[in-house]
Amino acid sequence: MGIQDIIEGKKQWRAHMARVKALPPDYQIVYKEIQRYFFKVGPIDLHDGTLLSGIVDFFEEGVAAGKGVLELIGTDVAAFCDDLVKDSPTYADIYQESVKGQPGTAET
């Protein structure tokens, strides 16, 4: 990854966050919770940017339709996130696979 890639990535991230900041406050709060959840859970394809930008697209459509954020995702943010990445491998999955069968680990 060259310096130009890093600069372009930062530009894209700033543009993405500007879209988030343009959302109503309740949407921003929920977006930040989703972002925190994904950074913790670590879906492998998070780095390509399509997951988070897709959520912003979805939220922008909800705002345009006059819906509240909880009308779109429900009251359980974690369940919404889990449903989005249910078929995607996560870094947690990779870690679990790496420790399976190692001496001193219990398999369930």
PDB file of N, CA and C in Angstrom:
ATOM      1  N   MET A   1       0.851  -1.178   0.000  1.00  0.00           N
ATOM      2  CA  MET A   1       0.000   0.000   0.000  1.00  0.00           C
ATOM      3  C   MET A   1       0.892   1.235   0.000  1.00  0.00           C
ATOM      4  N   GLY A   2       0.717   2.037  -1.018  1.00  0.00           N
ATOM      5  CA  GLY A   2       1.527   3.230  -1.150  1.00  0.00           C
ATOM      6  C   GLY A   2       0.900   4.424  -0.456  1.00  0.00           C
ATOM      7  N   ILE A   3       1.638   5.501  -0.432  1.00  0.00           N
ATOM      8  CA  ILE A   3       1.178   6.728   0.214  1.00  0.00           C
ATOM      9  C   ILE A   3      -0.086   7.259  -0.455  1.00  0.00           C
ATOM     10  N   GLN A   4      -0.168   7.129  -1.785  1.00  0.00           N
ATOM     11  CA  GLN A   4      -1.363   7.599  -2.501  1.00  0.00           C
ATOM     12  C   GLN A   4      -2.598   6.818  -2.058  1.00  0.00           C
ATOM     13  N   ASP A   5      -2.445   5.516  -1.833  1.00  0.00           N
ATOM     14  CA  ASP A   5      -3.559   4.695  -1.365  1.00  0.00           C
ATOM     15  C   ASP A   5      -4.026   5.143   0.014  1.00  0.00           C
ATOM     16  N   ILE A   6      -3.074   5.463   0.863  1.00  0.00           N
ATOM     17  CA  ILE A   6      -3.403   5.927   2.216  1.00  0.00           C
ATOM     18  C   ILE A   6      -4.142   7.259   2.152  1.00  0.00           C
ATOM     19  N   ILE A   7      -3.643   8.167   1.324  1.00  0.00           N
ATOM     20  CA  ILE A   7      -4.288   9.478   1.188  1.00  0.00           C
ATOM     21  C   ILE A   7      -5.699   9.316   0.631  1.00  0.00           C
ATOM     22  N   GLU A   8      -5.851   8.487  -0.382  1.00  0.00           N
ATOM     23  CA  GLU A   8      -7.176   8.266  -0.971  1.00  0.00           C
ATOM     24  C   GLU A   8      -8.115   7.622   0.040  1.00  0.00           C
ATOM     25  N   GLY A   9      -7.610   6.685   0.813  1.00  0.00           N
ATOM     26  CA  GLY A   9      -8.425   6.050   1.851  1.00  0.00           C
ATOM     27  C   GLY A   9      -8.910   7.056   2.882  1.00  0.00           C
ATOM     28  N   LYS A  10      -8.042   7.969   3.265  1.00  0.00           N
ATOM     29  CA  LYS A  10      -8.436   8.996   4.240  1.00  0.00           C
ATOM     30  C   LYS A  10      -9.486   9.924   3.652  1.00  0.00           C
ATOM     31  N   LYS A  11      -9.350  10.276   2.382  1.00  0.00           N
ATOM     32  CA  LYS A  11     -10.345  11.127   1.729  1.00  0.00           C
ATOM     33  C   LYS A  11     -11.706  10.441   1.702  1.00  0.00           C
ATOM     34  N   GLN A  12     -11.693   9.165   1.364  1.00  0.00           N
ATOM     35  CA  GLN A  12     -12.947   8.408   1.319  1.00  0.00           C
ATOM     36  C   GLN A  12     -13.576   8.313   2.703  1.00  0.00           C
ATOM     37  N   TRP A  13     -12.744   8.076   3.723  1.00  0.00           N
ATOM     38  CA  TRP A  13     -13.266   7.967   5.080  1.00  0.00           C
ATOM     39  C   TRP A  13     -13.868   9.300   5.543  1.00  0.00           C
ATOM     40  N   ARG A  14     -13.195  10.405   5.238  1.00  0.00           N
ATOM     41  CA  ARG A  14     -13.721  11.726   5.619  1.00  0.00           C
ATOM     42  C   ARG A  14     -15.045  12.005   4.922  1.00  0.00           C
ATOM     43  N   ALA A  15     -15.151  11.646   3.644  1.00  0.00           N
ATOM     44  CA  ALA A  15     -16.401  11.836   2.903  1.00  0.00           C
ATOM     45  C   ALA A  15     -17.508  10.971   3.505  1.00  0.00           C
ATOM     46  N   HIS A  16     -17.153   9.755   3.883  1.00  0.00           N
ATOM     47  CA  HIS A  16     -18.109   8.845   4.523  1.00  0.00           C
ATOM     48  C   HIS A  16     -18.604   9.439   5.840  1.00  0.00           C
ATOM     49  N   MET A  17     -17.684   9.917   6.665  1.00  0.00           N
ATOM     50  CA  MET A  17     -18.070  10.478   7.963  1.00  0.00           C
ATOM     51  C   MET A  17     -18.860  11.781   7.800  1.00  0.00           C
ATOM     52  N   ALA A  18     -18.625  12.526   6.735  1.00  0.00           N
ATOM     53  CA  ALA A  18     -19.426  13.727   6.470  1.00  0.00           C
ATOM     54  C   ALA A  18     -20.871  13.336   6.189  1.00  0.00           C
ATOM     55  N   ARG A  19     -21.063  12.222   5.490  1.00  0.00           N
ATOM     56  CA  ARG A  19     -22.430  11.723   5.256  1.00  0.00           C
ATOM     57  C   ARG A  19     -23.088  11.318   6.575  1.00  0.00           C
ATOM     58  N   VAL A  20     -22.325  10.690   7.448  1.00  0.00           N
ATOM     59  CA  VAL A  20     -22.872  10.279   8.748  1.00  0.00           C
ATOM     60  C   VAL A  20     -23.280  11.521   9.543  1.00  0.00           C
ATOM     61  N   LYS A  21     -22.435  12.539   9.551  1.00  0.00           N
ATOM     62  CA  LYS A  21     -22.720  13.752  10.310  1.00  0.00           C
ATOM     63  C   LYS A  21     -23.911  14.519   9.758  1.00  0.00           C
ATOM     64  N   ALA A  22     -24.278  14.270   8.518  1.00  0.00           N
ATOM     65  CA  ALA A  22     -25.441  14.923   7.917  1.00  0.00           C
ATOM     66  C   ALA A  22     -26.751  14.239   8.320  1.00  0.00           C
ATOM     67  N   LEU A  23     -26.660  13.060   8.926  1.00  0.00           N
ATOM     68  CA  LEU A  23     -27.851  12.341   9.378  1.00  0.00           C
ATOM     69  C   LEU A  23     -28.412  12.995  10.635  1.00  0.00           C
ATOM     70  N   PRO A  24     -29.707  12.770  10.919  1.00  0.00           N
ATOM     71  CA  PRO A  24     -30.271  13.259  12.184  1.00  0.00           C
ATOM     72  C   PRO A  24     -29.542  12.640  13.377  1.00  0.00           C
ATOM     73  N   PRO A  25     -29.588  13.304  14.531  1.00  0.00           N
ATOM     74  CA  PRO A  25     -28.837  12.829  15.706  1.00  0.00           C
ATOM     75  C   PRO A  25     -29.124  11.383  16.112  1.00  0.00           C
ATOM     76  N   ASP A  26     -30.388  10.946  16.067  1.00  0.00           N
ATOM     77  CA  ASP A  26     -30.684   9.571  16.476  1.00  0.00           C
ATOM     78  C   ASP A  26     -30.043   8.565  15.513  1.00  0.00           C
ATOM     79  N   TYR A  27     -30.011   8.886  14.244  1.00  0.00           N
ATOM     80  CA  TYR A  27     -29.345   8.020  13.272  1.00  0.00           C
ATOM     81  C   TYR A  27     -27.840   7.988  13.524  1.00  0.00           C
ATOM     82  N   GLN A  28     -27.267   9.132  13.856  1.00  0.00           N
ATOM     83  CA  GLN A  28     -25.825   9.187  14.120  1.00  0.00           C
ATOM     84  C   GLN A  28     -25.463   8.318  15.316  1.00  0.00           C
ATOM     85  N   ILE A  29     -26.271   8.378  16.358  1.00  0.00           N
ATOM     86  CA  ILE A  29     -26.004   7.580  17.560  1.00  0.00           C
ATOM     87  C   ILE A  29     -26.022   6.096  17.218  1.00  0.00           C
ATOM     88  N   VAL A  30     -27.046   5.671  16.495  1.00  0.00           N
ATOM     89  CA  VAL A  30     -27.165   4.254  16.140  1.00  0.00           C
ATOM     90  C   VAL A  30     -26.036   3.848  15.196  1.00  0.00           C
ATOM     91  N   TYR A  31     -25.687   4.711  14.241  1.00  0.00           N
ATOM     92  CA  TYR A  31     -24.575   4.396  13.343  1.00  0.00           C
ATOM     93  C   TYR A  31     -23.291   4.172  14.136  1.00  0.00           C
ATOM     94  N   LYS A  32     -23.024   5.044  15.099  1.00  0.00           N
ATOM     95  CA  LYS A  32     -21.799   4.910  15.889  1.00  0.00           C
ATOM     96  C   LYS A  32     -21.800   3.617  16.695  1.00  0.00           C
ATOM     97  N   GLU A  33     -22.962   3.203  17.181  1.00  0.00           N
ATOM     98  CA  GLU A  33     -23.058   1.927  17.901  1.00  0.00           C
ATOM     99  C   GLU A  33     -22.804   0.755  16.954  1.00  0.00           C
ATOM    100  N   ILE A  34     -23.346   0.843  15.750  1.00  0.00           N
ATOM    101  CA  ILE A  34     -23.119  -0.210  14.746  1.00  0.00           C
ATOM    102  C   ILE A  34     -21.635  -0.276  14.394  1.00  0.00           C
ATOM    103  N   GLN A  35     -21.050   0.877  14.163  1.00  0.00           N
ATOM    104  CA  GLN A  35     -19.626   0.943  13.825  1.00  0.00           C
ATOM    105  C   GLN A  35     -18.787   0.341  14.947  1.00  0.00           C
ATOM    106  N   ARG A  36     -19.073   0.698  16.171  1.00  0.00           N
ATOM    107  CA  ARG A  36     -18.329   0.163  17.318  1.00  0.00           C
ATOM    108  C   ARG A  36     -18.487  -1.353  17.387  1.00  0.00           C
ATOM    109  N   TYR A  37     -19.703  -1.834  17.170  1.00  0.00           N
ATOM    110  CA  TYR A  37     -19.971  -3.268  17.215  1.00  0.00           C
ATOM    111  C   TYR A  37     -19.161  -3.996  16.140  1.00  0.00           C
ATOM    112  N   PHE A  38     -19.182  -3.453  14.920  1.00  0.00           N
ATOM    113  CA  PHE A  38     -18.439  -4.104  13.843  1.00  0.00           C
ATOM    114  C   PHE A  38     -16.938  -4.049  14.075  1.00  0.00           C
ATOM    115  N   PHE A  39     -16.433  -2.974  14.624  1.00  0.00           N
ATOM    116  CA  PHE A  39     -15.001  -2.902  14.900  1.00  0.00           C
ATOM    117  C   PHE A  39     -14.621  -3.918  15.976  1.00  0.00           C
ATOM    118  N   LYS A  40     -15.546  -4.215  16.865  1.00  0.00           N
ATOM    119  CA  LYS A  40     -15.277  -5.198  17.916  1.00  0.00           C
ATOM    120  C   LYS A  40     -15.404  -6.627  17.381  1.00  0.00           C
ATOM    121  N   VAL A  41     -16.472  -6.898  16.648  1.00  0.00           N
ATOM    122  CA  VAL A  41     -16.725  -8.238  16.130  1.00  0.00           C
ATOM    123  C   VAL A  41     -15.761  -8.570  14.998  1.00  0.00           C
ATOM    124  N   GLY A  42     -15.494  -7.598  14.154  1.00  0.00           N
ATOM    125  CA  GLY A  42     -14.494  -7.731  13.113  1.00  0.00           C
ATOM    126  C   GLY A  42     -14.866  -8.565  11.918  1.00  0.00           C
ATOM    127  N   PRO A  43     -15.966  -8.232  11.206  1.00  0.00           N
ATOM    128  CA  PRO A  43     -16.185  -8.950   9.946  1.00  0.00           C
ATOM    129  C   PRO A  43     -15.013  -8.696   9.002  1.00  0.00           C
ATOM    130  N   ILE A  44     -14.541  -9.738   8.370  1.00  0.00           N
ATOM    131  CA  ILE A  44     -13.346  -9.660   7.548  1.00  0.00           C
ATOM    132  C   ILE A  44     -13.500  -8.665   6.405  1.00  0.00           C
ATOM    133  N   ASP A  45     -14.691  -8.590   5.817  1.00  0.00           N
ATOM    134  CA  ASP A  45     -14.872  -7.697   4.673  1.00  0.00           C
ATOM    135  C   ASP A  45     -15.212  -6.264   5.068  1.00  0.00           C
ATOM    136  N   LEU A  46     -15.065  -5.908   6.328  1.00  0.00           N
ATOM    137  CA  LEU A  46     -15.340  -4.545   6.784  1.00  0.00           C
ATOM    138  C   LEU A  46     -14.392  -3.546   6.138  1.00  0.00           C
ATOM    139  N   HIS A  47     -13.154  -3.952   5.897  1.00  0.00           N
ATOM    140  CA  HIS A  47     -12.155  -3.026   5.365  1.00  0.00           C
ATOM    141  C   HIS A  47     -12.445  -2.558   3.950  1.00  0.00           C
ATOM    142  N   ASP A  48     -13.289  -3.271   3.193  1.00  0.00           N
ATOM    143  CA  ASP A  48     -13.542  -2.823   1.820  1.00  0.00           C
ATOM    144  C   ASP A  48     -14.512  -1.647   1.758  1.00  0.00           C
ATOM    145  N   GLY A  49     -15.132  -1.330   2.875  1.00  0.00           N
ATOM    146  CA  GLY A  49     -15.942  -0.119   2.970  1.00  0.00           C
ATOM    147  C   GLY A  49     -17.382  -0.239   2.522  1.00  0.00           C
ATOM    148  N   THR A  50     -17.760  -1.345   1.915  1.00  0.00           N
ATOM    149  CA  THR A  50     -19.119  -1.442   1.392  1.00  0.00           C
ATOM    150  C   THR A  50     -20.160  -1.653   2.484  1.00  0.00           C
ATOM    151  N   LEU A  51     -19.799  -2.327   3.551  1.00  0.00           N
ATOM    152  CA  LEU A  51     -20.760  -2.590   4.622  1.00  0.00           C
ATOM    153  C   LEU A  51     -21.203  -1.296   5.300  1.00  0.00           C
ATOM    154  N   LEU A  52     -20.256  -0.506   5.762  1.00  0.00           N
ATOM    155  CA  LEU A  52     -20.604   0.732   6.465  1.00  0.00           C
ATOM    156  C   LEU A  52     -21.237   1.755   5.528  1.00  0.00           C
ATOM    157  N   SER A  53     -20.742   1.862   4.302  1.00  0.00           N
ATOM    158  CA  SER A  53     -21.357   2.818   3.375  1.00  0.00           C
ATOM    159  C   SER A  53     -22.759   2.362   2.985  1.00  0.00           C
ATOM    160  N   GLY A  54     -22.975   1.065   2.929  1.00  0.00           N
ATOM    161  CA  GLY A  54     -24.315   0.535   2.668  1.00  0.00           C
ATOM    162  C   GLY A  54     -25.284   0.890   3.779  1.00  0.00           C
ATOM    163  N   ILE A  55     -24.802   0.870   5.006  1.00  0.00           N
ATOM    164  CA  ILE A  55     -25.647   1.262   6.139  1.00  0.00           C
ATOM    165  C   ILE A  55     -26.004   2.736   6.041  1.00  0.00           C
ATOM    166  N   VAL A  56     -25.047   3.573   5.670  1.00  0.00           N
ATOM    167  CA  VAL A  56     -25.334   5.001   5.509  1.00  0.00           C
ATOM    168  C   VAL A  56     -26.352   5.203   4.388  1.00  0.00           C
ATOM    169  N   ASP A  57     -26.209   4.482   3.279  1.00  0.00           N
ATOM    170  CA  ASP A  57     -27.198   4.554   2.197  1.00  0.00           C
ATOM    171  C   ASP A  57     -28.591   4.206   2.726  1.00  0.00           C
ATOM    172  N   PHE A  58     -28.674   3.111   3.462  1.00  0.00           N
ATOM    173  CA  PHE A  58     -29.934   2.635   4.044  1.00  0.00           C
ATOM    174  C   PHE A  58     -30.525   3.685   4.982  1.00  0.00           C
ATOM    175  N   PHE A  59     -29.676   4.275   5.807  1.00  0.00           N
ATOM    176  CA  PHE A  59     -30.135   5.305   6.731  1.00  0.00           C
ATOM    177  C   PHE A  59     -30.612   6.553   5.994  1.00  0.00           C
ATOM    178  N   GLU A  60     -29.894   6.953   4.955  1.00  0.00           N
ATOM    179  CA  GLU A  60     -30.309   8.125   4.177  1.00  0.00           C
ATOM    180  C   GLU A  60     -31.677   7.902   3.540  1.00  0.00           C
ATOM    181  N   GLU A  61     -31.925   6.676   3.072  1.00  0.00           N
ATOM    182  CA  GLU A  61     -33.235   6.344   2.511  1.00  0.00           C
ATOM    183  C   GLU A  61     -34.317   6.411   3.591  1.00  0.00           C
ATOM    184  N   GLY A  62     -33.990   5.946   4.784  1.00  0.00           N
ATOM    185  CA  GLY A  62     -34.938   6.003   5.891  1.00  0.00           C
ATOM    186  C   GLY A  62     -35.284   7.432   6.274  1.00  0.00           C
ATOM    187  N   VAL A  63     -34.284   8.291   6.300  1.00  0.00           N
ATOM    188  CA  VAL A  63     -34.509   9.707   6.604  1.00  0.00           C
ATOM    189  C   VAL A  63     -35.411  10.313   5.537  1.00  0.00           C
ATOM    190  N   ALA A  64     -35.119  10.023   4.265  1.00  0.00           N
ATOM    191  CA  ALA A  64     -35.912  10.563   3.156  1.00  0.00           C
ATOM    192  C   ALA A  64     -37.366  10.092   3.228  1.00  0.00           C
ATOM    193  N   ALA A  65     -37.575   8.885   3.748  1.00  0.00           N
ATOM    194  CA  ALA A  65     -38.924   8.338   3.871  1.00  0.00           C
ATOM    195  C   ALA A  65     -39.620   8.815   5.146  1.00  0.00           C
ATOM    196  N   GLY A  66     -38.894   9.579   5.977  1.00  0.00           N
ATOM    197  CA  GLY A  66     -39.480  10.097   7.210  1.00  0.00           C
ATOM    198  C   GLY A  66     -39.596   9.075   8.323  1.00  0.00           C
ATOM    199  N   LYS A  67     -38.786   8.040   8.280  1.00  0.00           N
ATOM    200  CA  LYS A  67     -38.833   6.993   9.301  1.00  0.00           C
ATOM    201  C   LYS A  67     -37.789   7.240  10.380  1.00  0.00           C
ATOM    202  N   GLY A  68     -38.100   6.796  11.574  1.00  0.00           N
ATOM    203  CA  GLY A  68     -37.131   6.821  12.659  1.00  0.00           C
ATOM    204  C   GLY A  68     -36.162   5.665  12.497  1.00  0.00           C
ATOM    205  N   VAL A  69     -34.991   5.813  13.038  1.00  0.00           N
ATOM    206  CA  VAL A  69     -33.959   4.796  12.862  1.00  0.00           C
ATOM    207  C   VAL A  69     -34.382   3.445  13.441  1.00  0.00           C
ATOM    208  N   LEU A  70     -35.092   3.447  14.563  1.00  0.00           N
ATOM    209  CA  LEU A  70     -35.503   2.176  15.155  1.00  0.00           C
ATOM    210  C   LEU A  70     -36.610   1.502  14.358  1.00  0.00           C
ATOM    211  N   GLU A  71     -37.348   2.276  13.557  1.00  0.00           N
ATOM    212  CA  GLU A  71     -38.318   1.679  12.642  1.00  0.00           C
ATOM    213  C   GLU A  71     -37.596   0.852  11.575  1.00  0.00           C
ATOM    214  N   LEU A  72     -36.400   1.284  11.219  1.00  0.00           N
ATOM    215  CA  LEU A  72     -35.628   0.596  10.189  1.00  0.00           C
ATOM    216  C   LEU A  72     -34.929  -0.649  10.711  1.00  0.00           C
ATOM    217  N   ILE A  73     -34.307  -0.535  11.869  1.00  0.00           N
ATOM    218  CA  ILE A  73     -33.443  -1.635  12.327  1.00  0.00           C
ATOM    219  C   ILE A  73     -34.010  -2.431  13.486  1.00  0.00           C
ATOM    220  N   GLY A  74     -35.035  -1.915  14.154  1.00  0.00           N
ATOM    221  CA  GLY A  74     -35.558  -2.565  15.351  1.00  0.00           C
ATOM    222  C   GLY A  74     -34.849  -2.026  16.582  1.00  0.00           C
ATOM    223  N   THR A  75     -35.208  -2.537  17.721  1.00  0.00           N
ATOM    224  CA  THR A  75     -34.656  -2.008  18.971  1.00  0.00           C
ATOM    225  C   THR A  75     -33.365  -2.681  19.402  1.00  0.00           C
ATOM    226  N   ASP A  76     -32.995  -3.789  18.771  1.00  0.00           N
ATOM    227  CA  ASP A  76     -31.781  -4.519  19.149  1.00  0.00           C
ATOM    228  C   ASP A  76     -30.705  -4.294  18.083  1.00  0.00           C
ATOM    229  N   VAL A  77     -29.820  -3.347  18.353  1.00  0.00           N
ATOM    230  CA  VAL A  77     -28.775  -2.989  17.388  1.00  0.00           C
ATOM    231  C   VAL A  77     -27.852  -4.174  17.126  1.00  0.00           C
ATOM    232  N   ALA A  78     -27.489  -4.904  18.162  1.00  0.00           N
ATOM    233  CA  ALA A  78     -26.587  -6.051  17.994  1.00  0.00           C
ATOM    234  C   ALA A  78     -27.213  -7.119  17.107  1.00  0.00           C
ATOM    235  N   ALA A  79     -28.491  -7.383  17.290  1.00  0.00           N
ATOM    236  CA  ALA A  79     -29.168  -8.378  16.456  1.00  0.00           C
ATOM    237  C   ALA A  79     -29.199  -7.931  14.997  1.00  0.00           C
ATOM    238  N   PHE A  80     -29.423  -6.642  14.779  1.00  0.00           N
ATOM    239  CA  PHE A  80     -29.391  -6.093  13.418  1.00  0.00           C
ATOM    240  C   PHE A  80     -28.010  -6.313  12.798  1.00  0.00           C
ATOM    241  N   CYS A  81     -26.969  -6.009  13.551  1.00  0.00           N
ATOM    242  CA  CYS A  81     -25.595  -6.185  13.068  1.00  0.00           C
ATOM    243  C   CYS A  81     -25.287  -7.649  12.792  1.00  0.00           C
ATOM    244  N   ASP A  82     -25.661  -8.509  13.727  1.00  0.00           N
ATOM    245  CA  ASP A  82     -25.403  -9.938  13.549  1.00  0.00           C
ATOM    246  C   ASP A  82     -26.086 -10.465  12.291  1.00  0.00           C
ATOM    247  N   ASP A  83     -27.300  -9.983  12.032  1.00  0.00           N
ATOM    248  CA  ASP A  83     -28.025 -10.421  10.850  1.00  0.00           C
ATOM    249  C   ASP A  83     -27.319  -9.969   9.571  1.00  0.00           C
ATOM    250  N   LEU A  84     -26.726  -8.788   9.596  1.00  0.00           N
ATOM    251  CA  LEU A  84     -26.015  -8.282   8.414  1.00  0.00           C
ATOM    252  C   LEU A  84     -24.785  -9.120   8.070  1.00  0.00           C
ATOM    253  N   VAL A  85     -24.105  -9.626   9.073  1.00  0.00           N
ATOM    254  CA  VAL A  85     -22.851 -10.347   8.832  1.00  0.00           C
ATOM    255  C   VAL A  85     -22.951 -11.837   9.123  1.00  0.00           C
ATOM    256  N   LYS A  86     -24.174 -12.348   9.199  1.00  0.00           N
ATOM    257  CA  LYS A  86     -24.339 -13.757   9.601  1.00  0.00           C
ATOM    258  C   LYS A  86     -23.650 -14.743   8.672  1.00  0.00           C
ATOM    259  N   ASP A  87     -23.519 -14.409   7.400  1.00  0.00           N
ATOM    260  CA  ASP A  87     -22.869 -15.317   6.457  1.00  0.00           C
ATOM    261  C   ASP A  87     -21.437 -14.913   6.132  1.00  0.00           C
ATOM    262  N   SER A  88     -20.917 -13.931   6.856  1.00  0.00           N
ATOM    263  CA  SER A  88     -19.562 -13.441   6.613  1.00  0.00           C
ATOM    264  C   SER A  88     -18.635 -13.924   7.716  1.00  0.00           C
ATOM    265  N   PRO A  89     -17.458 -14.388   7.343  1.00  0.00           N
ATOM    266  CA  PRO A  89     -16.505 -14.780   8.390  1.00  0.00           C
ATOM    267  C   PRO A  89     -16.007 -13.547   9.146  1.00  0.00           C
ATOM    268  N   THR A  90     -15.746 -13.732  10.422  1.00  0.00           N
ATOM    269  CA  THR A  90     -15.229 -12.648  11.251  1.00  0.00           C
ATOM    270  C   THR A  90     -13.846 -13.034  11.759  1.00  0.00           C
ATOM    271  N   TYR A  91     -13.134 -12.035  12.255  1.00  0.00           N
ATOM    272  CA  TYR A  91     -11.840 -12.320  12.856  1.00  0.00           C
ATOM    273  C   TYR A  91     -11.999 -13.198  14.091  1.00  0.00           C
ATOM    274  N   ALA A  92     -13.131 -13.065  14.773  1.00  0.00           N
ATOM    275  CA  ALA A  92     -13.403 -13.928  15.928  1.00  0.00           C
ATOM    276  C   ALA A  92     -13.529 -15.384  15.476  1.00  0.00           C
ATOM    277  N   ASP A  93     -14.174 -15.617  14.331  1.00  0.00           N
ATOM    278  CA  ASP A  93     -14.292 -16.976  13.794  1.00  0.00           C
ATOM    279  C   ASP A  93     -12.912 -17.561  13.480  1.00  0.00           C
ATOM    280  N   ILE A  94     -12.079 -16.751  12.852  1.00  0.00           N
ATOM    281  CA  ILE A  94     -10.731 -17.207  12.504  1.00  0.00           C
ATOM    282  C   ILE A  94      -9.953 -17.562  13.768  1.00  0.00           C
ATOM    283  N   TYR A  95     -10.095 -16.727  14.793  1.00  0.00           N
ATOM    284  CA  TYR A  95      -9.406 -17.006  16.051  1.00  0.00           C
ATOM    285  C   TYR A  95      -9.915 -18.312  16.659  1.00  0.00           C
ATOM    286  N   GLN A  96     -11.234 -18.497  16.677  1.00  0.00           N
ATOM    287  CA  GLN A  96     -11.803 -19.724  17.242  1.00  0.00           C
ATOM    288  C   GLN A  96     -11.279 -20.958  16.501  1.00  0.00           C
ATOM    289  N   GLU A  97     -11.199 -20.864  15.177  1.00  0.00           N
ATOM    290  CA  GLU A  97     -10.682 -21.980  14.400  1.00  0.00           C
ATOM    291  C   GLU A  97      -9.210 -22.250  14.717  1.00  0.00           C
ATOM    292  N   SER A  98      -8.458 -21.188  14.970  1.00  0.00           N
ATOM    293  CA  SER A  98      -7.032 -21.351  15.214  1.00  0.00           C
ATOM    294  C   SER A  98      -6.752 -22.016  16.567  1.00  0.00           C
ATOM    295  N   VAL A  99      -7.643 -21.838  17.533  1.00  0.00           N
ATOM    296  CA  VAL A  99      -7.407 -22.425  18.851  1.00  0.00           C
ATOM    297  C   VAL A  99      -8.066 -23.786  19.020  1.00  0.00           C
ATOM    298  N   LYS A 100      -8.927 -24.164  18.094  1.00  0.00           N
ATOM    299  CA  LYS A 100      -9.568 -25.491  18.179  1.00  0.00           C
ATOM    300  C   LYS A 100      -8.514 -26.576  18.098  1.00  0.00           C
ATOM    301  N   GLY A 101      -8.612 -27.481  19.000  1.00  0.00           N
ATOM    302  CA  GLY A 101      -7.722 -28.611  18.966  1.00  0.00           C
ATOM    303  C   GLY A 101      -6.330 -28.384  19.499  1.00  0.00           C
ATOM    304  N   GLN A 102      -6.027 -27.152  19.909  1.00  0.00           N
ATOM    305  CA  GLN A 102      -4.709 -26.898  20.493  1.00  0.00           C
ATOM    306  C   GLN A 102      -4.700 -27.460  21.915  1.00  0.00           C
ATOM    307  N   PRO A 103      -3.583 -27.978  22.351  1.00  0.00           N
ATOM    308  CA  PRO A 103      -3.498 -28.495  23.718  1.00  0.00           C
ATOM    309  C   PRO A 103      -3.899 -27.415  24.738  1.00  0.00           C
ATOM    310  N   GLY A 104      -4.679 -27.826  25.683  1.00  0.00           N
ATOM    311  CA  GLY A 104      -5.073 -26.904  26.742  1.00  0.00           C
ATOM    312  C   GLY A 104      -6.336 -26.115  26.436  1.00  0.00           C
ATOM    313  N   THR A 105      -6.959 -26.378  25.277  1.00  0.00           N
ATOM    314  CA  THR A 105      -8.208 -25.693  24.960  1.00  0.00           C
ATOM    315  C   THR A 105      -9.341 -26.692  25.058  1.00  0.00           C
ATOM    316  N   ALA A 106     -10.445 -26.193  25.524  1.00  0.00           N
ATOM    317  CA  ALA A 106     -11.636 -27.040  25.638  1.00  0.00           C
ATOM    318  C   ALA A 106     -12.507 -26.844  24.414  1.00  0.00           C
ATOM    319  N   GLU A 107     -12.910 -27.956  23.809  1.00  0.00           N
ATOM    320  CA  GLU A 107     -13.815 -27.859  22.662  1.00  0.00           C
ATOM    321  C   GLU A 107     -15.231 -28.009  23.175  1.00  0.00           C
ATOM    322  N   THR A 108     -16.124 -27.214  22.581  1.00  0.00           N
ATOM    323  CA  THR A 108     -17.528 -27.295  22.990  1.00  0.00           C
ATOM    324  C   THR A 108     -18.359 -27.979  21.949  1.00  0.00           C
TER     325      THR A 108
END
